[in-house]
Coordinates of C-alpha atoms in Angstrom, one line a residue:
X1 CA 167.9 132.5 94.3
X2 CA 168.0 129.3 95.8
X3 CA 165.3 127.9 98.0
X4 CA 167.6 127.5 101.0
X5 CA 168.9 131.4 101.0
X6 CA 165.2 132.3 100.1
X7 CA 164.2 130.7 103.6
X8 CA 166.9 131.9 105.4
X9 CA 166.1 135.8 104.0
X10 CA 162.2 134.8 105.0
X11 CA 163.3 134.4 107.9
X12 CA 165.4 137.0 109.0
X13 CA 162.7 139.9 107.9
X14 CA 160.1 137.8 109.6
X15 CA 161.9 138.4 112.9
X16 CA 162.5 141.7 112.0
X17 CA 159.4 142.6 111.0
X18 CA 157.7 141.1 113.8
X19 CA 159.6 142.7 116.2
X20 CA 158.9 146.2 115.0
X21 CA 155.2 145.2 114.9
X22 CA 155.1 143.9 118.6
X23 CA 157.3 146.2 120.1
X24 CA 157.7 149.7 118.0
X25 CA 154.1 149.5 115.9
X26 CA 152.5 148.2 118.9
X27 CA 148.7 150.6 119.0
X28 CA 149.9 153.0 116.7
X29 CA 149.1 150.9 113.8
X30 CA 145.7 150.3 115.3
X31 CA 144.8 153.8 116.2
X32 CA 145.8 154.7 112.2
X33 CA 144.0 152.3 110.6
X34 CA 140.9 152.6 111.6
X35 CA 138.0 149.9 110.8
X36 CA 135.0 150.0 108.1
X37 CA 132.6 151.7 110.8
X38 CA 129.8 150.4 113.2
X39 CA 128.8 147.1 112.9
X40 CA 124.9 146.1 114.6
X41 CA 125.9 144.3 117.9
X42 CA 122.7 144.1 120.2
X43 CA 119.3 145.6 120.8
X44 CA 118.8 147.0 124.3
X45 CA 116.2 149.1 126.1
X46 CA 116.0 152.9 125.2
X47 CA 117.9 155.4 127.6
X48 CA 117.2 158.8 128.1
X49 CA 119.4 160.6 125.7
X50 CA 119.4 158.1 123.1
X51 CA 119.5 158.8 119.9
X52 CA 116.0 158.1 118.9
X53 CA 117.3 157.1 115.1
X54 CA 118.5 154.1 116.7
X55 CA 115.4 153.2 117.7
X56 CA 114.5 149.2 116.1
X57 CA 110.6 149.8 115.4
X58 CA 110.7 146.2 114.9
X59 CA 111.4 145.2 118.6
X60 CA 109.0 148.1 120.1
X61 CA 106.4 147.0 118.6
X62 CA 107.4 143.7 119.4
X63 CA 107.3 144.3 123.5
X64 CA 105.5 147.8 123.1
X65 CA 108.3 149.6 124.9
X66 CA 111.5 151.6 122.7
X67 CA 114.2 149.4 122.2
X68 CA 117.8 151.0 120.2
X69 CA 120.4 149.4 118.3
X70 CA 123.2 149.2 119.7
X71 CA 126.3 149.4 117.0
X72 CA 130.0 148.5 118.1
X73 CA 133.5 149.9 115.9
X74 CA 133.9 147.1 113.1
X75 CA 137.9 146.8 113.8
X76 CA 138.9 144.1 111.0
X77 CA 140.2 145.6 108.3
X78 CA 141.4 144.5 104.6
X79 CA 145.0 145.7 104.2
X80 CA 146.0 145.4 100.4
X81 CA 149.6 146.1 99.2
X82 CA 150.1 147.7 96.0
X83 CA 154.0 146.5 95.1
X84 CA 156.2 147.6 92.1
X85 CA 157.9 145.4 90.9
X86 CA 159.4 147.0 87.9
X87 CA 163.3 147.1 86.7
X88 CA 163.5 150.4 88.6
X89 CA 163.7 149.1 92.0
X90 CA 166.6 146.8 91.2
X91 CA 168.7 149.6 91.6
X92 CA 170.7 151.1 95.3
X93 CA 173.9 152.6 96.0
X94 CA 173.5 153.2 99.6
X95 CA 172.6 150.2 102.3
X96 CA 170.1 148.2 100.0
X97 CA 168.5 148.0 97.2
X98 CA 165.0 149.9 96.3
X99 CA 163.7 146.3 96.2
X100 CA 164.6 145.3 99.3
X101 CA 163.5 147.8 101.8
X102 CA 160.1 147.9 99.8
X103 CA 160.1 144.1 101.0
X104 CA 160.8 145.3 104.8
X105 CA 158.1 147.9 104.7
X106 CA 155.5 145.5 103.2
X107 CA 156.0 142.5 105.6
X108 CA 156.5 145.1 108.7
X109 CA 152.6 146.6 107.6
X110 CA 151.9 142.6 106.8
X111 CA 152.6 141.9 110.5
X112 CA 150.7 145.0 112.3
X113 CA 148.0 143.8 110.2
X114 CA 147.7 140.4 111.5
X115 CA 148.1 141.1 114.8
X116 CA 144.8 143.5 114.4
X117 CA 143.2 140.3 113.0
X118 CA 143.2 141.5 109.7
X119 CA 143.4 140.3 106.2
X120 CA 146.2 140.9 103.8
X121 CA 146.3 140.8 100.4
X122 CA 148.9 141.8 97.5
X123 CA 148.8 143.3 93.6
X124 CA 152.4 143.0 91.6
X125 CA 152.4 145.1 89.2
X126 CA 155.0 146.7 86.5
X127 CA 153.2 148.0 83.7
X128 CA 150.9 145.4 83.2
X129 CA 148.9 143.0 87.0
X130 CA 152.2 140.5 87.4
X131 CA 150.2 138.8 90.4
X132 CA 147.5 138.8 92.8
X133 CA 147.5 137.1 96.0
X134 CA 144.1 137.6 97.5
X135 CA 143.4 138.3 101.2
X136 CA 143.5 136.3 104.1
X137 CA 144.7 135.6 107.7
X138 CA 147.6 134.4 109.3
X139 CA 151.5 134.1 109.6
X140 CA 152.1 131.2 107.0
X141 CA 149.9 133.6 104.4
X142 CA 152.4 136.5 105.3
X143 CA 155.6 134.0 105.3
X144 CA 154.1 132.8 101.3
X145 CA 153.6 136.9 100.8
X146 CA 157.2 137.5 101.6
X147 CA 158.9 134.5 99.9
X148 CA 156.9 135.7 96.4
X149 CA 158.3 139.3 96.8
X150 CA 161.9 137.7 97.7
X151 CA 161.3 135.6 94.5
X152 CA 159.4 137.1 91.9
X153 CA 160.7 137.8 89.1
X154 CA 158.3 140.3 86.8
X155 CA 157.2 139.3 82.7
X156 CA 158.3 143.3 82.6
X157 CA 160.3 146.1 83.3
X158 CA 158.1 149.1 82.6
X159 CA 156.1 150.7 85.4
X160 CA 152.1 151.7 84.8
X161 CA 150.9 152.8 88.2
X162 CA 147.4 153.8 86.5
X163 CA 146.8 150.3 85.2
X164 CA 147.7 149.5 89.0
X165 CA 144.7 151.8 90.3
X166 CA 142.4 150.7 88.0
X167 CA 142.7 146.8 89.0
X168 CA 142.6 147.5 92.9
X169 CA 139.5 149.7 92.2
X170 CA 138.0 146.6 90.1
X171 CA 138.9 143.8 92.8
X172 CA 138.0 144.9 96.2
X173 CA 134.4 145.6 96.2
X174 CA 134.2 146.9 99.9
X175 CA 136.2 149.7 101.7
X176 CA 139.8 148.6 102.4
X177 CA 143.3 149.9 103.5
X178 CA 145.7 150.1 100.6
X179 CA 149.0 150.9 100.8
X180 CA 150.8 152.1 97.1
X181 CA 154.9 151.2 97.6
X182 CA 157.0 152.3 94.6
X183 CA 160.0 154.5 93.3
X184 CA 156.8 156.5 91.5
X185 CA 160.0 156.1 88.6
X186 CA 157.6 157.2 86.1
X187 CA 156.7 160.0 83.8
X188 CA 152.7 159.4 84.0
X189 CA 149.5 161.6 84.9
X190 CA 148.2 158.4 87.3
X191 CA 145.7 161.2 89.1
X192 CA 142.5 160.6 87.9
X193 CA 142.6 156.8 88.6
X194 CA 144.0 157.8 92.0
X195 CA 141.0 160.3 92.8
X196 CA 138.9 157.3 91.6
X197 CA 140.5 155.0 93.9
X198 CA 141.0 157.0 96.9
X199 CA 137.7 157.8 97.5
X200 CA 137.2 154.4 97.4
X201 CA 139.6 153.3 99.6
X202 CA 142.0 154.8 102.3
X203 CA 145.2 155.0 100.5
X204 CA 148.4 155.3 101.2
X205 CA 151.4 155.7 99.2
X206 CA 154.9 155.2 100.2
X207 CA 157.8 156.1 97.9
X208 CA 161.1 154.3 98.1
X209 CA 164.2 156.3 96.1
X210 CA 167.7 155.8 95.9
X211 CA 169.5 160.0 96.6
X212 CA 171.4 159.5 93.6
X213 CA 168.5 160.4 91.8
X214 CA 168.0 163.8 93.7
X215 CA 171.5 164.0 94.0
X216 CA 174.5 163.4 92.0
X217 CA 177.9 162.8 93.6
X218 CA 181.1 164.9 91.3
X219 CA 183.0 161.5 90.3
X220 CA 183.4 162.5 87.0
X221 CA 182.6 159.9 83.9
X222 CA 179.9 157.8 85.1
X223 CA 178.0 155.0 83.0
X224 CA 174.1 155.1 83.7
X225 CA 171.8 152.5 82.7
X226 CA 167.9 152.9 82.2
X227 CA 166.5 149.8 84.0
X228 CA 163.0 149.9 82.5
X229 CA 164.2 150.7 78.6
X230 CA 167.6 149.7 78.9
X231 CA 168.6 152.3 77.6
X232 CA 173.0 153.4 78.4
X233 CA 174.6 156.3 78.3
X234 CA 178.0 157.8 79.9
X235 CA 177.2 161.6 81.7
X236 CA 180.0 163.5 83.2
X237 CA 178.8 164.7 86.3
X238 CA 182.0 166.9 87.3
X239 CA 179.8 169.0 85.2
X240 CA 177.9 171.2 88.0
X241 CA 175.6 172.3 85.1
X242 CA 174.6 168.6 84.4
X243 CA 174.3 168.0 88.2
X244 CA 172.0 171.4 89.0
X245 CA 169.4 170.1 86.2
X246 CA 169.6 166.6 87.6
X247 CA 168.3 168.1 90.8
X248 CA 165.7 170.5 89.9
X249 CA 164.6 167.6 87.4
X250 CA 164.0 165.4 90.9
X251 CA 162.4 169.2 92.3
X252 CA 160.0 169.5 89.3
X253 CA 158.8 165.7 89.6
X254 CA 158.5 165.4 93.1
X255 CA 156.8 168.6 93.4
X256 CA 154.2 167.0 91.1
X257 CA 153.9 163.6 92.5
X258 CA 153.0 165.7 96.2
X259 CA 150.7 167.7 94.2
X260 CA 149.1 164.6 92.5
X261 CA 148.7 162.7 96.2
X262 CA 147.3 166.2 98.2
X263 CA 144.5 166.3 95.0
X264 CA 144.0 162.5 95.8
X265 CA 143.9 162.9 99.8
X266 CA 146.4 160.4 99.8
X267 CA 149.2 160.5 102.6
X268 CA 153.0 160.6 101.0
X269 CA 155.7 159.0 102.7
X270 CA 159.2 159.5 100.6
X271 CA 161.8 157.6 102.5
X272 CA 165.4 157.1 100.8
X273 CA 167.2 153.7 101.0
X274 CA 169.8 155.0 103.2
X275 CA 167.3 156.2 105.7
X276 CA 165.8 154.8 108.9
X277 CA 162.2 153.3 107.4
X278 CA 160.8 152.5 111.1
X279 CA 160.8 156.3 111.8
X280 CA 159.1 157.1 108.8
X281 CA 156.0 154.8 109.4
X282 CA 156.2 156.0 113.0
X283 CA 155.7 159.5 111.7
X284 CA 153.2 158.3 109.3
X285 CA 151.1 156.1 111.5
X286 CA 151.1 159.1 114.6
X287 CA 149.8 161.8 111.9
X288 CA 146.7 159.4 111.2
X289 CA 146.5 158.7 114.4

């Protein structure tokens, strides 16, 4: 992609972005995301009813009267996003592509973050960490954020959401907000790792799929191409046999990925590419809220 369309695509989700975060995100983002807890903010005399494990022994005995600590919500948050980048997500038959309304997503949670005044960092990962971008503040951080997952293109194919876990356990050292976007295209146990991190961190993940792969259409011959192995194959779906175990394959391995997040206390968001994303947070961010 050249750097002028690059810019002019950075652009265009900035303002979209933006303007969900302003105008439709607007509280609801702050209200579910809460902060790492109470942060000290002042000593002051003690009050009848005060909690009397607040008390600072320090300062009574200082001016041999009680004196408590007074402890205000610590709001800024570290937001981390957790982005596949694998051969999978190249891949949409309806409005976009897998890829692209991952990209939407990100920089839409990117931009509620900032305007909380909090950082925002990013892992790539396929099967193996593609890229790190450590936290920080501010729009031209978010704009570099956004032009990277416009531009990047991965060493590999293969997904490894475990290997994932494991680095964002390693890296952040204190509590943060990570949120886990993928197609979750893989046949892998990833729960222990996910228990490990969850508890941890406040995770959650948010699944981007394409409904031909819960769904597929009767259009008779149809050429299908594996875009992590590779791997080609004609299937006749005017076949209704062939189309029943393509769905209840989707069933069985959604049914375990839900199972897999409730274990973890992780929140689930599934939201196809020919769906309405905005609602979908909305939903997400009220039932936190």
């Amino acid at each position: 992609m050249e750097t002028s369309e690059i810019i002019k695509k950075v652009r265009k989700i900035e303002i979209k972005a933006r303007g969900l975060s302003s105008n439709v995100f607007a509280g609801q983002y702050h209200s579910a995301f809460k902060g790492r807890g109470m942060a000290f903010s002042e000593v002051r005399e003690y009050q009848y009813g005060d909690d009397v494990r607040d008390i600072d022994w320090n300062v009574t005995a200082r001016f041999h009267r009680p004196y408590v600590k007074v402890f205000e919500e610590e709001r800024e948050l570290t937001v981390m996003l957790m982005i596949d980048v694998s051969g999978s997500l190249d891949f949409g038959t309806q409005r976009q592509l897998k890829r692209d309304m991952v990209t939407e997503i990100a920089a839409t949670i990117a931009f509620s973050a900032i305007q909380n005044n909090d950082k925002i960092g990013v892992v790539f990962f396929s099967d193996r960490i593609e890229k790190y971008i450590p936290p920080k503040k501010g729009r031209k951080h978010i704009l570099y954020i956004i032009r990277e997952m416009l531009d990047f293109n991965p060493e590999s194919k293969r997904t490894d959401v475990k290997q994932a876990l494991e680095f964002m356990t390693s890296i952040a050292k204190r509590r943060c907000t990570a949120f886990l976007l993928s197609d979750f295209y893989v046949q892998q146990n990833f729960l222990q790792p996910l228990q490990i991190c969850s508890r941890k961190h406040d995770v959650v993940a948010l699944q981007v799929y394409d409904i031909l792969a819960r769904q597929l259409p009767d259009v008779g011959l149809m050429r299908v191409v594996d875009a992590e192995t590779g791997h080609e194959q004609y299937i006749d779906t005017g076949s209704k046999k062939l189309r029943q175990t393509h769905e209840q394959y989707w069933k069985n391995r959604q049914k375990q990925l839900v199972e897999t997040m409730n274990k973890s206390r992780v929140d689930l968001v599934s939201i196809a590419t020919n769906e309405d994303y905005v609602k979908a947070l909305l939903m997400l961010f009220k039932r936190r809220s």
